[in-house]
Amino acid sequence: MSVDSIEKLYKNFGILADAKDKIGEHEKEYLEIITAVKGSAKEKRLASQFIVRFFKHFPNLADQAIEAQLDLCEDEDVSIRKQAIKDLPNLCKDTKQHVQKIADILAQLLQTDESSELNVVYNSLMSVFKIDCKASLGGLFTQVLQGDDLTRERCLKFLATKVKSLGHDVVNKESEEFLISECKKVLQDVTADEFHYLMDILGWTRLGQTVSGQQELVDLVAEQADIHNDFDPRDPENDNVDRLIQCVRQALPYFSSQVDSARFVAYMCDQVLPQFGDISSSEEGADPQLEILKLFAELCTHCGTLENPDAKVEEIFERLIEYMPLPPDSEAENSTQEEPRLEFSYVECLMYGFHRLARQSPEFLTKDADRLKDFRFRLQYFARGIQGYIKKLREALQGKTPEELKTEENKIKVVALKTTSNINTLIKDLFHSPPSYKSNISLSWKPASNSNNKDSAPSSMKRHTPITFSSGESPPKQSKGDKPQREMYTPPSGKYSNKVSGYMPQRGRGRGRPRGGFRGRGWRRIY
């Protein structure tokens, strides 16, 4: 380190600091400070501070000063880089015309993998946003639209996780409109992770707060889900299954009595449910079939008027009875027929969807006497098994403290109880003559809400009245000489949705892999 060089830097600093109104006459001294970025480590740190201190006084040297500061931001010494990055916002504190350029530079610096350095970049970006939000957004979106994959991803992550904390005082109306406009541009070509970030950002804006905005967000999701085209669950290039799951998840928060889900429900009934058996996953432990059924059930909650509802209800009904077996033949001597496995989670989803949508086709069951009779056989068998299971679950949970209910085993039992109680409530409605569709339940995986389902609380220990055939359609009475009816209930093994909470997408992969069916970049597989 040259002592003379350090002394010269301090001398130039003193000249500029004392020059006051005549500081513009000392370009030579400021240029010497700029060139100090090529010197020793101490010279570089001093140069970083002195460059930004006098930057506003030398507009003719602005480009040179910014380039010199950028050199320091790329120095091999991390401490020098952090000092220079920290000083960057001061370049535009009094010269807002440089905000977009500085934000662009900081956006590129998000590539660093050094955590402490990344935090400095975050802090500097936040400072720049407070100086001029719209210009800062312009700098970030320049990199989102034109930068490499890593920079693009980190810019979107920054926007989704950091900018919202600035609040609407900083992100004012003009800045928000610009943010919405730029997000829509990016949505033309996104990966799954990018889609999540952008929807998170847009949901935070005015769009997420008004009915018209929520409808706009649902329209954007519908476009990404590609629901106007055929669904092919076997196409590995387009990842239709995963795309559908991710898109519906993003749309669900915006459905209400004023923003209905009829388009999505119709797509599920017309395209997805007919090919339900072809939906699969290579991921161990993942159950995309159950995940899709859960999403479908939630969509049915706010479904508006459907075109040709009979066909939609028919499709749901066909899937439902696949999971609702007829009782085993109790008349056969020495029957070795096994009790069918009862898939409770699947049935809850499909029965809920059927119960909601059949309100638009109230004569679906009653217009076909044979179908109604067969369905009631299935309902009765399922109800008998479920009521015994509910009793055992209630006994297992009775007297448990709140802490004990937090164990993994008891959490599963609580969900199982809510699932089976929901099904029991729906069966009661469907067993009416004619079938009723009035009960409202809270789906087992959703937070509890006020509903007509009184069976779901673990603390409620009342007995359930067994469901029997309605008057006029009772099975023949058993004569004294007949063999006693075989006990139909043994605690069935049921499938619940405890696994599906772990069915989350992995991080999106890079853009080097093949793309397909999603306007250029394609919807990248994220299993």
Short mmCIF file of C-alpha atoms in Angstrom, two decimals:
data_model
loop_
_atom_site.label_atom_id
_atom_site.label_comp_id
_atom_site.label_asym_id
_atom_site.label_seq_id
_atom_site.Cartn_x
_atom_site.Cartn_y
_atom_site.Cartn_z
CA MET A 1 0.00 0.00 0.00
CA SER A 2 1.33 3.41 -0.96
CA VAL A 3 1.14 5.93 1.88
CA ASP A 4 1.41 8.70 -0.68
CA SER A 5 -1.67 7.35 -2.53
CA ILE A 6 -3.74 7.32 0.65
CA GLU A 7 -2.59 10.82 1.56
CA LYS A 8 -3.44 11.99 -1.96
CA LEU A 9 -6.97 10.59 -1.63
CA TYR A 10 -7.52 12.41 1.64
CA LYS A 11 -6.03 15.59 0.14
CA ASN A 12 -8.43 15.42 -2.83
CA PHE A 13 -11.31 14.78 -0.45
CA GLY A 14 -10.36 17.90 1.54
CA ILE A 15 -10.17 20.03 -1.59
CA LEU A 16 -13.62 18.93 -2.76
CA ALA A 17 -15.15 19.28 0.71
CA ASP A 18 -13.84 22.83 1.09
CA ALA A 19 -14.67 23.95 -2.45
CA LYS A 20 -18.35 24.54 -1.69
CA ASP A 21 -19.96 26.44 -4.61
CA LYS A 22 -16.82 26.07 -6.74
CA ILE A 23 -16.60 22.28 -6.42
CA GLY A 24 -17.41 21.82 -10.10
CA GLU A 25 -14.07 23.38 -10.96
CA HIS A 26 -12.22 20.43 -9.42
CA GLU A 27 -12.92 17.65 -11.91
CA LYS A 28 -9.22 16.68 -11.82
CA GLU A 29 -9.40 15.80 -8.11
CA TYR A 30 -12.64 13.84 -8.56
CA LEU A 31 -11.13 11.91 -11.48
CA GLU A 32 -8.17 10.96 -9.29
CA ILE A 33 -10.62 9.60 -6.70
CA ILE A 34 -12.34 7.55 -9.43
CA THR A 35 -9.04 6.06 -10.60
CA ALA A 36 -8.26 4.98 -7.02
CA VAL A 37 -10.59 2.00 -7.54
CA LYS A 38 -7.58 0.35 -9.20
CA GLY A 39 -5.42 0.80 -6.11
CA SER A 40 -4.95 -1.08 -2.85
CA ALA A 41 -7.75 -2.46 -0.69
CA LYS A 42 -7.79 0.62 1.54
CA GLU A 43 -7.78 2.93 -1.47
CA LYS A 44 -10.75 1.04 -2.91
CA ARG A 45 -12.78 1.36 0.27
CA LEU A 46 -12.03 5.07 0.52
CA ALA A 47 -12.75 5.57 -3.18
CA SER A 48 -16.17 3.92 -2.80
CA GLN A 49 -17.16 6.39 -0.08
CA PHE A 50 -15.64 9.47 -1.75
CA ILE A 51 -17.14 8.72 -5.20
CA VAL A 52 -20.70 8.67 -3.88
CA ARG A 53 -20.06 11.66 -1.56
CA PHE A 54 -19.35 14.05 -4.46
CA PHE A 55 -21.17 12.24 -7.27
CA LYS A 56 -23.98 14.80 -7.70
CA HIS A 57 -21.51 17.64 -8.29
CA PHE A 58 -19.95 16.10 -11.41
CA PRO A 59 -22.75 15.12 -13.83
CA ASN A 60 -20.28 15.01 -16.72
CA LEU A 61 -18.36 12.24 -14.97
CA ALA A 62 -21.46 10.30 -13.87
CA ASP A 63 -20.94 7.37 -16.24
CA GLN A 64 -17.29 7.01 -15.26
CA ALA A 65 -18.15 7.18 -11.58
CA ILE A 66 -20.88 4.52 -11.89
CA GLU A 67 -18.56 2.21 -13.85
CA ALA A 68 -15.86 2.65 -11.21
CA GLN A 69 -18.33 1.83 -8.45
CA LEU A 70 -19.46 -1.22 -10.42
CA ASP A 71 -15.84 -2.39 -10.63
CA LEU A 72 -15.72 -2.29 -6.83
CA CYS A 73 -19.00 -4.27 -6.65
CA GLU A 74 -17.24 -7.03 -8.61
CA ASP A 75 -13.98 -6.99 -6.65
CA GLU A 76 -12.42 -10.25 -5.50
CA ASP A 77 -12.48 -9.09 -1.86
CA VAL A 78 -15.97 -9.65 -0.43
CA SER A 79 -15.54 -6.86 2.13
CA ILE A 80 -14.83 -4.37 -0.66
CA ARG A 81 -17.81 -5.65 -2.65
CA LYS A 82 -20.12 -5.23 0.33
CA GLN A 83 -18.83 -1.70 0.98
CA ALA A 84 -19.39 -0.69 -2.67
CA ILE A 85 -22.85 -2.29 -2.81
CA LYS A 86 -23.84 -0.53 0.40
CA ASP A 87 -22.73 2.80 -1.08
CA LEU A 88 -24.51 2.33 -4.44
CA PRO A 89 -27.91 3.82 -3.42
CA ASN A 90 -26.17 7.05 -2.43
CA LEU A 91 -25.29 7.62 -6.09
CA CYS A 92 -28.94 8.34 -6.84
CA LYS A 93 -30.14 9.89 -3.59
CA ASP A 94 -29.89 13.37 -5.11
CA THR A 95 -29.86 12.33 -8.77
CA LYS A 96 -33.01 10.24 -9.31
CA GLN A 97 -32.38 9.96 -13.04
CA HIS A 98 -29.87 7.21 -12.22
CA VAL A 99 -32.24 5.10 -10.09
CA GLN A 100 -33.22 2.66 -12.84
CA LYS A 101 -29.59 2.06 -13.80
CA ILE A 102 -28.54 1.48 -10.18
CA ALA A 103 -31.50 -0.86 -9.63
CA ASP A 104 -30.49 -2.77 -12.77
CA ILE A 105 -26.95 -3.16 -11.40
CA LEU A 106 -28.21 -4.31 -8.02
CA ALA A 107 -30.57 -6.78 -9.71
CA GLN A 108 -27.59 -8.40 -11.42
CA LEU A 109 -25.75 -8.56 -8.10
CA LEU A 110 -28.54 -10.78 -6.72
CA GLN A 111 -26.65 -13.67 -8.35
CA THR A 112 -24.24 -13.89 -5.42
CA ASP A 113 -24.32 -17.03 -3.29
CA GLU A 114 -22.59 -15.35 -0.33
CA SER A 115 -25.41 -14.85 2.18
CA SER A 116 -24.05 -11.75 3.93
CA GLU A 117 -23.38 -10.10 0.58
CA LEU A 118 -26.88 -11.00 -0.63
CA ASN A 119 -28.34 -9.29 2.43
CA VAL A 120 -26.40 -6.13 1.57
CA VAL A 121 -27.82 -6.27 -1.97
CA TYR A 122 -31.33 -6.66 -0.55
CA ASN A 123 -30.85 -3.67 1.77
CA SER A 124 -29.46 -1.50 -1.03
CA LEU A 125 -32.34 -2.43 -3.33
CA MET A 126 -34.81 -1.52 -0.60
CA SER A 127 -33.07 1.85 -0.22
CA VAL A 128 -33.29 2.48 -3.96
CA PHE A 129 -36.99 1.59 -3.97
CA LYS A 130 -37.60 4.20 -1.29
CA ILE A 131 -35.93 6.82 -3.51
CA ASP A 132 -38.00 6.06 -6.64
CA CYS A 133 -40.17 2.95 -6.65
CA LYS A 134 -41.31 2.96 -10.27
CA ALA A 135 -37.79 3.50 -11.64
CA SER A 136 -36.48 0.74 -9.37
CA LEU A 137 -39.16 -1.63 -10.69
CA GLY A 138 -38.03 -0.71 -14.19
CA GLY A 139 -34.47 -1.76 -13.34
CA LEU A 140 -35.56 -5.10 -11.89
CA PHE A 141 -37.92 -5.95 -14.73
CA THR A 142 -35.18 -5.20 -17.25
CA GLN A 143 -33.32 -8.16 -15.76
CA VAL A 144 -36.48 -10.27 -15.43
CA LEU A 145 -37.19 -9.89 -19.14
CA GLN A 146 -33.63 -9.87 -20.46
CA GLY A 147 -31.36 -11.37 -17.80
CA ASP A 148 -30.18 -14.95 -17.34
CA ASP A 149 -32.22 -17.57 -15.54
CA LEU A 150 -30.69 -17.13 -12.09
CA THR A 151 -30.99 -13.34 -12.13
CA ARG A 152 -34.59 -13.57 -13.37
CA GLU A 153 -35.57 -16.00 -10.64
CA ARG A 154 -33.94 -13.96 -7.87
CA CYS A 155 -35.48 -10.72 -9.07
CA LEU A 156 -38.95 -12.26 -8.96
CA LYS A 157 -38.24 -13.77 -5.56
CA PHE A 158 -37.13 -10.36 -4.30
CA LEU A 159 -40.30 -8.75 -5.60
CA ALA A 160 -42.48 -11.45 -4.04
CA THR A 161 -40.80 -11.51 -0.65
CA LYS A 162 -39.31 -8.07 -0.03
CA VAL A 163 -41.16 -5.37 -1.95
CA LYS A 164 -44.49 -6.09 -0.26
CA SER A 165 -42.94 -5.12 3.07
CA LEU A 166 -42.48 -1.57 1.76
CA GLY A 167 -46.23 -1.12 1.78
CA HIS A 168 -48.44 0.98 -0.45
CA ASP A 169 -46.92 4.21 0.81
CA VAL A 170 -43.77 3.39 -1.17
CA VAL A 171 -45.43 1.27 -3.87
CA ASN A 172 -47.89 4.02 -4.75
CA LYS A 173 -50.70 3.82 -7.29
CA GLU A 174 -48.50 4.71 -10.27
CA SER A 175 -45.83 2.20 -9.25
CA GLU A 176 -48.46 -0.48 -8.63
CA GLU A 177 -49.98 -0.03 -12.09
CA PHE A 178 -46.50 -0.39 -13.58
CA LEU A 179 -45.87 -3.49 -11.45
CA ILE A 180 -49.12 -5.11 -12.63
CA SER A 181 -48.37 -4.31 -16.26
CA GLU A 182 -44.85 -5.77 -16.09
CA CYS A 183 -46.01 -8.91 -14.25
CA LYS A 184 -48.54 -9.57 -17.00
CA LYS A 185 -45.79 -9.33 -19.61
CA VAL A 186 -43.67 -11.86 -17.74
CA LEU A 187 -46.64 -14.23 -17.36
CA GLN A 188 -46.54 -14.83 -21.11
CA ASP A 189 -43.59 -17.15 -20.56
CA VAL A 190 -42.97 -18.62 -17.11
CA THR A 191 -41.81 -21.63 -15.16
CA ALA A 192 -43.90 -22.99 -12.29
CA ASP A 193 -41.85 -21.20 -9.61
CA GLU A 194 -42.03 -17.93 -11.54
CA PHE A 195 -45.79 -18.34 -11.86
CA HIS A 196 -46.09 -18.67 -8.07
CA TYR A 197 -43.99 -15.56 -7.48
CA LEU A 198 -45.95 -13.47 -9.98
CA MET A 199 -49.35 -14.56 -8.66
CA ASP A 200 -48.17 -13.78 -5.14
CA ILE A 201 -47.15 -10.29 -6.24
CA LEU A 202 -50.36 -9.65 -8.19
CA GLY A 203 -52.48 -10.91 -5.30
CA TRP A 204 -50.87 -8.28 -3.09
CA THR A 205 -51.80 -5.46 -5.48
CA ARG A 206 -55.23 -3.88 -5.90
CA LEU A 207 -56.19 -6.88 -8.06
CA GLY A 208 -56.42 -9.09 -5.01
CA GLN A 209 -58.59 -6.60 -3.12
CA THR A 210 -61.51 -6.05 -5.51
CA VAL A 211 -64.03 -8.37 -7.16
CA SER A 212 -63.08 -7.18 -10.64
CA GLY A 213 -59.39 -7.64 -9.82
CA GLN A 214 -59.97 -11.14 -8.45
CA GLN A 215 -61.84 -12.03 -11.63
CA GLU A 216 -58.86 -10.75 -13.61
CA LEU A 217 -56.51 -12.94 -11.57
CA VAL A 218 -58.73 -15.98 -12.16
CA ASP A 219 -58.69 -15.20 -15.90
CA LEU A 220 -54.89 -15.09 -15.84
CA VAL A 221 -54.76 -18.45 -14.10
CA ALA A 222 -57.25 -19.94 -16.57
CA GLU A 223 -54.94 -18.89 -19.40
CA GLN A 224 -51.93 -20.47 -17.69
CA ALA A 225 -53.89 -23.65 -16.97
CA ASP A 226 -54.73 -23.88 -20.68
CA ILE A 227 -58.24 -25.04 -19.87
CA HIS A 228 -59.43 -24.29 -23.39
CA ASN A 229 -57.41 -27.20 -24.75
CA ASP A 230 -57.56 -30.95 -24.22
CA PHE A 231 -56.10 -32.46 -21.08
CA ASP A 232 -53.59 -35.25 -21.62
CA PRO A 233 -52.27 -36.70 -18.34
CA ARG A 234 -49.81 -38.95 -20.20
CA ASP A 235 -47.89 -36.16 -21.94
CA PRO A 236 -44.56 -35.89 -20.06
CA GLU A 237 -43.43 -32.84 -22.01
CA ASN A 238 -46.31 -30.55 -21.08
CA ASP A 239 -46.72 -31.73 -17.47
CA ASN A 240 -50.46 -31.18 -17.69
CA VAL A 241 -51.18 -32.80 -14.34
CA ASP A 242 -48.74 -30.67 -12.40
CA ARG A 243 -49.70 -27.51 -14.26
CA LEU A 244 -53.37 -28.09 -13.46
CA ILE A 245 -52.63 -28.64 -9.76
CA GLN A 246 -50.46 -25.54 -9.48
CA CYS A 247 -52.88 -23.31 -11.37
CA VAL A 248 -55.97 -24.37 -9.44
CA ARG A 249 -54.11 -23.81 -6.16
CA GLN A 250 -53.39 -20.25 -7.25
CA ALA A 251 -56.98 -19.58 -8.33
CA LEU A 252 -58.80 -21.02 -5.30
CA PRO A 253 -58.34 -18.02 -2.94
CA TYR A 254 -60.17 -15.75 -5.40
CA PHE A 255 -63.37 -17.74 -5.90
CA SER A 256 -66.45 -16.49 -4.11
CA SER A 257 -70.16 -15.92 -4.61
CA GLN A 258 -69.17 -13.11 -6.98
CA VAL A 259 -66.28 -14.86 -8.77
CA ASP A 260 -67.41 -18.36 -9.65
CA SER A 261 -65.36 -21.41 -10.62
CA ALA A 262 -67.71 -22.85 -13.26
CA ARG A 263 -65.08 -22.81 -16.03
CA PHE A 264 -62.64 -24.84 -13.94
CA VAL A 265 -65.33 -27.24 -12.72
CA ALA A 266 -66.51 -27.83 -16.29
CA TYR A 267 -62.94 -28.53 -17.39
CA MET A 268 -62.47 -31.00 -14.55
CA CYS A 269 -65.71 -32.82 -15.42
CA ASP A 270 -65.24 -32.80 -19.19
CA GLN A 271 -61.50 -33.38 -19.47
CA VAL A 272 -59.92 -34.56 -16.22
CA LEU A 273 -62.36 -36.97 -14.55
CA PRO A 274 -62.89 -39.08 -17.71
CA GLN A 275 -59.11 -39.72 -17.75
CA PHE A 276 -58.73 -39.96 -14.01
CA GLY A 277 -57.28 -43.46 -14.11
CA ASP A 278 -54.38 -42.27 -16.29
CA ILE A 279 -53.20 -39.69 -13.74
CA SER A 280 -50.06 -40.88 -12.00
CA SER A 281 -46.78 -39.69 -10.53
CA SER A 282 -43.27 -41.06 -10.53
CA GLU A 283 -42.64 -39.44 -7.15
CA GLU A 284 -42.72 -41.88 -4.25
CA GLY A 285 -45.43 -40.97 -1.77
CA ALA A 286 -47.11 -38.46 -4.08
CA ASP A 287 -50.80 -38.90 -4.83
CA PRO A 288 -51.78 -36.49 -7.61
CA GLN A 289 -55.14 -38.24 -8.01
CA LEU A 290 -56.16 -37.37 -4.47
CA GLU A 291 -54.71 -33.88 -4.78
CA ILE A 292 -56.77 -33.24 -7.92
CA LEU A 293 -59.92 -34.54 -6.23
CA LYS A 294 -59.34 -32.26 -3.24
CA LEU A 295 -58.90 -29.26 -5.53
CA PHE A 296 -61.99 -30.30 -7.49
CA ALA A 297 -64.04 -30.44 -4.29
CA GLU A 298 -62.92 -26.94 -3.33
CA LEU A 299 -63.77 -25.66 -6.80
CA CYS A 300 -67.30 -27.03 -6.44
CA THR A 301 -67.90 -24.81 -3.41
CA HIS A 302 -68.23 -21.69 -5.57
CA CYS A 303 -69.37 -23.20 -8.83
CA GLY A 304 -71.80 -21.05 -10.78
CA THR A 305 -74.34 -22.21 -13.34
CA LEU A 306 -73.01 -25.01 -15.54
CA GLU A 307 -73.86 -25.73 -19.14
CA ASN A 308 -75.37 -29.20 -19.46
CA PRO A 309 -75.14 -29.95 -15.72
CA ASP A 310 -76.58 -33.47 -16.19
CA ALA A 311 -73.46 -34.59 -18.07
CA LYS A 312 -71.16 -33.06 -15.45
CA VAL A 313 -73.02 -34.71 -12.57
CA GLU A 314 -73.03 -38.02 -14.46
CA GLU A 315 -69.23 -37.95 -14.73
CA ILE A 316 -68.79 -37.25 -11.02
CA PHE A 317 -71.30 -39.97 -10.14
CA GLU A 318 -69.46 -42.56 -12.26
CA ARG A 319 -66.21 -41.78 -10.47
CA LEU A 320 -67.92 -41.79 -7.07
CA ILE A 321 -69.46 -45.26 -7.34
CA GLU A 322 -66.06 -46.65 -8.32
CA TYR A 323 -65.07 -45.96 -4.70
CA MET A 324 -68.38 -47.01 -3.16
CA PRO A 325 -68.56 -50.82 -3.33
CA LEU A 326 -71.65 -52.96 -3.08
CA PRO A 327 -71.83 -55.11 0.08
CA PRO A 328 -70.27 -58.56 -0.17
CA ASP A 329 -72.61 -61.46 -0.82
CA SER A 330 -73.79 -62.40 2.67
CA GLU A 331 -75.84 -65.39 1.45
CA ALA A 332 -72.97 -67.48 0.14
CA GLU A 333 -71.96 -70.41 2.37
CA ASN A 334 -68.42 -70.14 3.76
CA SER A 335 -67.89 -66.96 1.77
CA THR A 336 -64.22 -66.08 1.42
CA GLN A 337 -65.01 -62.74 -0.16
CA GLU A 338 -62.95 -60.00 1.48
CA GLU A 339 -64.44 -56.82 2.81
CA PRO A 340 -63.81 -54.06 0.22
CA ARG A 341 -61.28 -51.39 1.05
CA LEU A 342 -63.05 -48.09 1.70
CA GLU A 343 -61.24 -45.07 0.27
CA PHE A 344 -62.61 -42.41 2.60
CA SER A 345 -60.63 -39.40 1.32
CA TYR A 346 -61.53 -40.07 -2.30
CA VAL A 347 -65.18 -40.54 -1.38
CA GLU A 348 -65.31 -37.33 0.65
CA CYS A 349 -64.07 -35.31 -2.34
CA LEU A 350 -66.30 -36.95 -4.94
CA MET A 351 -69.40 -37.11 -2.75
CA TYR A 352 -68.98 -33.45 -1.83
CA GLY A 353 -68.62 -32.49 -5.49
CA PHE A 354 -71.65 -34.60 -6.42
CA HIS A 355 -73.68 -33.17 -3.53
CA ARG A 356 -72.86 -29.58 -4.58
CA LEU A 357 -73.38 -29.93 -8.31
CA ALA A 358 -76.42 -32.21 -8.22
CA ARG A 359 -78.30 -29.15 -6.96
CA GLN A 360 -78.21 -28.08 -10.61
CA SER A 361 -79.60 -31.48 -11.66
CA PRO A 362 -81.96 -32.42 -8.80
CA GLU A 363 -83.68 -35.22 -10.73
CA PHE A 364 -80.45 -37.00 -11.66
CA LEU A 365 -80.98 -39.82 -9.15
CA THR A 366 -84.76 -39.98 -9.04
CA LYS A 367 -85.32 -40.26 -12.79
CA ASP A 368 -83.62 -43.68 -12.86
CA ALA A 369 -85.11 -46.02 -10.25
CA ASP A 370 -82.54 -48.77 -10.77
CA ARG A 371 -79.64 -46.36 -10.40
CA LEU A 372 -81.14 -44.89 -7.23
CA LYS A 373 -81.70 -48.35 -5.73
CA ASP A 374 -78.13 -49.44 -6.53
CA PHE A 375 -76.74 -46.20 -5.11
CA ARG A 376 -78.67 -46.61 -1.89
CA PHE A 377 -77.28 -50.12 -1.44
CA ARG A 378 -73.81 -48.63 -1.74
CA LEU A 379 -74.65 -45.75 0.58
CA GLN A 380 -76.02 -48.09 3.24
CA TYR A 381 -72.98 -50.34 3.14
CA PHE A 382 -70.60 -47.39 3.31
CA ALA A 383 -72.62 -45.80 6.12
CA ARG A 384 -72.49 -48.94 8.27
CA GLY A 385 -68.74 -49.16 7.95
CA ILE A 386 -68.27 -45.47 8.56
CA GLN A 387 -70.43 -45.27 11.67
CA GLY A 388 -68.47 -48.05 13.34
CA TYR A 389 -65.24 -46.34 12.38
CA ILE A 390 -66.46 -42.98 13.71
CA LYS A 391 -67.28 -44.64 17.02
CA LYS A 392 -63.79 -46.14 17.31
CA LEU A 393 -62.15 -42.81 16.42
CA ARG A 394 -64.20 -40.93 18.98
CA GLU A 395 -63.30 -43.46 21.65
CA ALA A 396 -59.61 -43.12 20.70
CA LEU A 397 -59.73 -39.31 20.92
CA GLN A 398 -62.00 -38.95 23.92
CA GLY A 399 -60.32 -37.27 26.87
CA LYS A 400 -57.20 -36.29 24.93
CA THR A 401 -55.61 -33.02 25.96
CA PRO A 402 -54.83 -30.36 23.35
CA GLU A 403 -51.16 -31.31 23.62
CA GLU A 404 -51.88 -35.00 23.07
CA LEU A 405 -53.96 -34.16 19.99
CA LYS A 406 -50.87 -32.56 18.44
CA THR A 407 -49.05 -35.88 18.04
CA GLU A 408 -48.80 -37.14 14.48
CA GLU A 409 -50.91 -40.21 15.22
CA ASN A 410 -53.71 -38.20 16.79
CA LYS A 411 -53.62 -35.57 14.05
CA ILE A 412 -54.30 -38.34 11.54
CA LYS A 413 -57.16 -39.61 13.69
CA VAL A 414 -58.68 -36.13 13.93
CA VAL A 415 -58.57 -35.74 10.14
CA ALA A 416 -59.97 -39.25 9.73
CA LEU A 417 -62.82 -38.41 12.09
CA LYS A 418 -63.64 -35.24 10.21
CA THR A 419 -63.48 -37.07 6.88
CA THR A 420 -65.79 -39.86 7.95
CA SER A 421 -68.17 -37.47 9.73
CA ASN A 422 -68.41 -35.38 6.56
CA ILE A 423 -69.25 -38.45 4.51
CA ASN A 424 -71.83 -39.49 7.10
CA THR A 425 -73.53 -36.08 6.89
CA LEU A 426 -73.65 -36.21 3.08
CA ILE A 427 -74.99 -39.78 3.10
CA LYS A 428 -77.85 -38.69 5.35
CA ASP A 429 -78.79 -36.04 2.79
CA LEU A 430 -78.53 -38.42 -0.15
CA PHE A 431 -80.63 -41.02 1.67
CA HIS A 432 -83.62 -38.71 1.88
CA SER A 433 -86.53 -39.49 -0.37
CA PRO A 434 -86.12 -37.69 -2.66
CA PRO A 435 -82.37 -37.02 -2.16
CA SER A 436 -81.61 -33.71 -0.47
CA TYR A 437 -78.69 -31.38 -1.15
CA LYS A 438 -79.10 -28.92 1.72
CA SER A 439 -76.32 -29.77 4.19
CA ASN A 440 -73.12 -27.73 4.17
CA ILE A 441 -69.88 -29.18 5.48
CA SER A 442 -66.34 -27.97 5.99
CA LEU A 443 -63.97 -30.19 4.01
CA SER A 444 -61.70 -32.19 6.29
CA TRP A 445 -58.45 -30.57 5.13
CA LYS A 446 -59.82 -27.03 5.37
CA PRO A 447 -59.92 -24.88 8.53
CA ALA A 448 -63.08 -25.43 10.53
CA SER A 449 -65.94 -23.03 9.82
CA ASN A 450 -69.54 -22.68 10.88
CA SER A 451 -71.51 -25.31 9.03
CA ASN A 452 -74.38 -27.66 9.41
CA ASN A 453 -72.04 -30.56 9.98
CA LYS A 454 -72.27 -31.23 13.71
CA ASP A 455 -70.49 -34.55 13.60
CA SER A 456 -66.97 -33.40 12.95
CA ALA A 457 -65.89 -32.18 16.40
CA PRO A 458 -63.88 -34.80 18.29
CA SER A 459 -65.54 -33.76 21.56
CA SER A 460 -69.01 -34.67 20.34
CA MET A 461 -69.63 -38.19 21.49
CA LYS A 462 -73.29 -38.70 20.54
CA ARG A 463 -74.44 -41.92 18.92
CA HIS A 464 -75.37 -41.90 15.25
CA THR A 465 -78.69 -43.36 14.20
CA PRO A 466 -77.94 -46.09 11.64
CA ILE A 467 -79.08 -45.27 8.14
CA THR A 468 -81.67 -47.66 6.75
CA PHE A 469 -83.66 -47.85 3.56
CA SER A 470 -86.42 -45.29 3.23
CA SER A 471 -90.04 -46.31 3.43
CA GLY A 472 -91.31 -47.95 0.29
CA GLU A 473 -87.93 -49.37 -0.61
CA SER A 474 -87.10 -51.50 2.38
CA PRO A 475 -85.36 -54.82 1.89
CA PRO A 476 -87.48 -57.91 2.54
CA LYS A 477 -87.97 -58.61 6.22
CA GLN A 478 -86.11 -61.59 7.58
CA SER A 479 -88.31 -64.52 8.55
CA LYS A 480 -87.70 -66.52 11.70
CA GLY A 481 -86.28 -69.39 9.72
CA ASP A 482 -83.76 -67.31 7.86
CA LYS A 483 -80.14 -67.33 8.83
CA PRO A 484 -79.17 -64.31 10.94
CA GLN A 485 -77.83 -61.47 8.84
CA ARG A 486 -74.05 -61.43 8.75
CA GLU A 487 -72.50 -58.53 10.60
CA MET A 488 -71.36 -56.28 7.78
CA TYR A 489 -69.02 -54.04 9.72
CA THR A 490 -65.45 -54.72 10.56
CA PRO A 491 -63.24 -51.65 10.97
CA PRO A 492 -62.26 -50.99 7.36
CA SER A 493 -58.90 -49.79 6.24
CA GLY A 494 -59.41 -46.33 4.87
CA LYS A 495 -57.23 -44.01 2.84
CA TYR A 496 -56.89 -40.49 4.15
CA SER A 497 -55.21 -37.38 2.91
CA ASN A 498 -52.41 -37.29 5.48
CA LYS A 499 -49.87 -38.02 2.74
CA VAL A 500 -51.03 -35.35 0.38
CA SER A 501 -49.85 -32.50 2.58
CA GLY A 502 -46.38 -33.55 1.55
CA TYR A 503 -47.28 -33.46 -2.11
CA MET A 504 -45.58 -30.20 -2.89
CA PRO A 505 -43.66 -29.27 -6.01
CA GLN A 506 -39.91 -29.29 -5.89
CA ARG A 507 -38.05 -26.24 -6.96
CA GLY A 508 -38.22 -25.37 -10.63
CA ARG A 509 -35.28 -26.46 -12.72
CA GLY A 510 -33.27 -24.47 -15.18
CA ARG A 511 -34.25 -23.60 -18.68
CA GLY A 512 -31.84 -25.99 -20.31
CA ARG A 513 -34.30 -28.85 -20.51
CA PRO A 514 -36.84 -29.37 -23.31
CA ARG A 515 -39.84 -27.08 -23.26
CA GLY A 516 -43.31 -27.78 -24.39
CA GLY A 517 -46.76 -26.36 -24.81
CA PHE A 518 -46.38 -23.14 -22.87
CA ARG A 519 -45.46 -20.37 -25.26
CA GLY A 520 -41.70 -20.67 -25.58
CA ARG A 521 -40.29 -21.49 -22.18
CA GLY A 522 -43.01 -24.00 -21.45
CA TRP A 523 -44.35 -25.16 -18.13
CA ARG A 524 -41.36 -26.86 -16.59
CA ARG A 525 -41.99 -30.05 -14.63
CA ILE A 526 -41.53 -29.42 -10.93
CA TYR A 527 -42.20 -32.78 -9.33
#
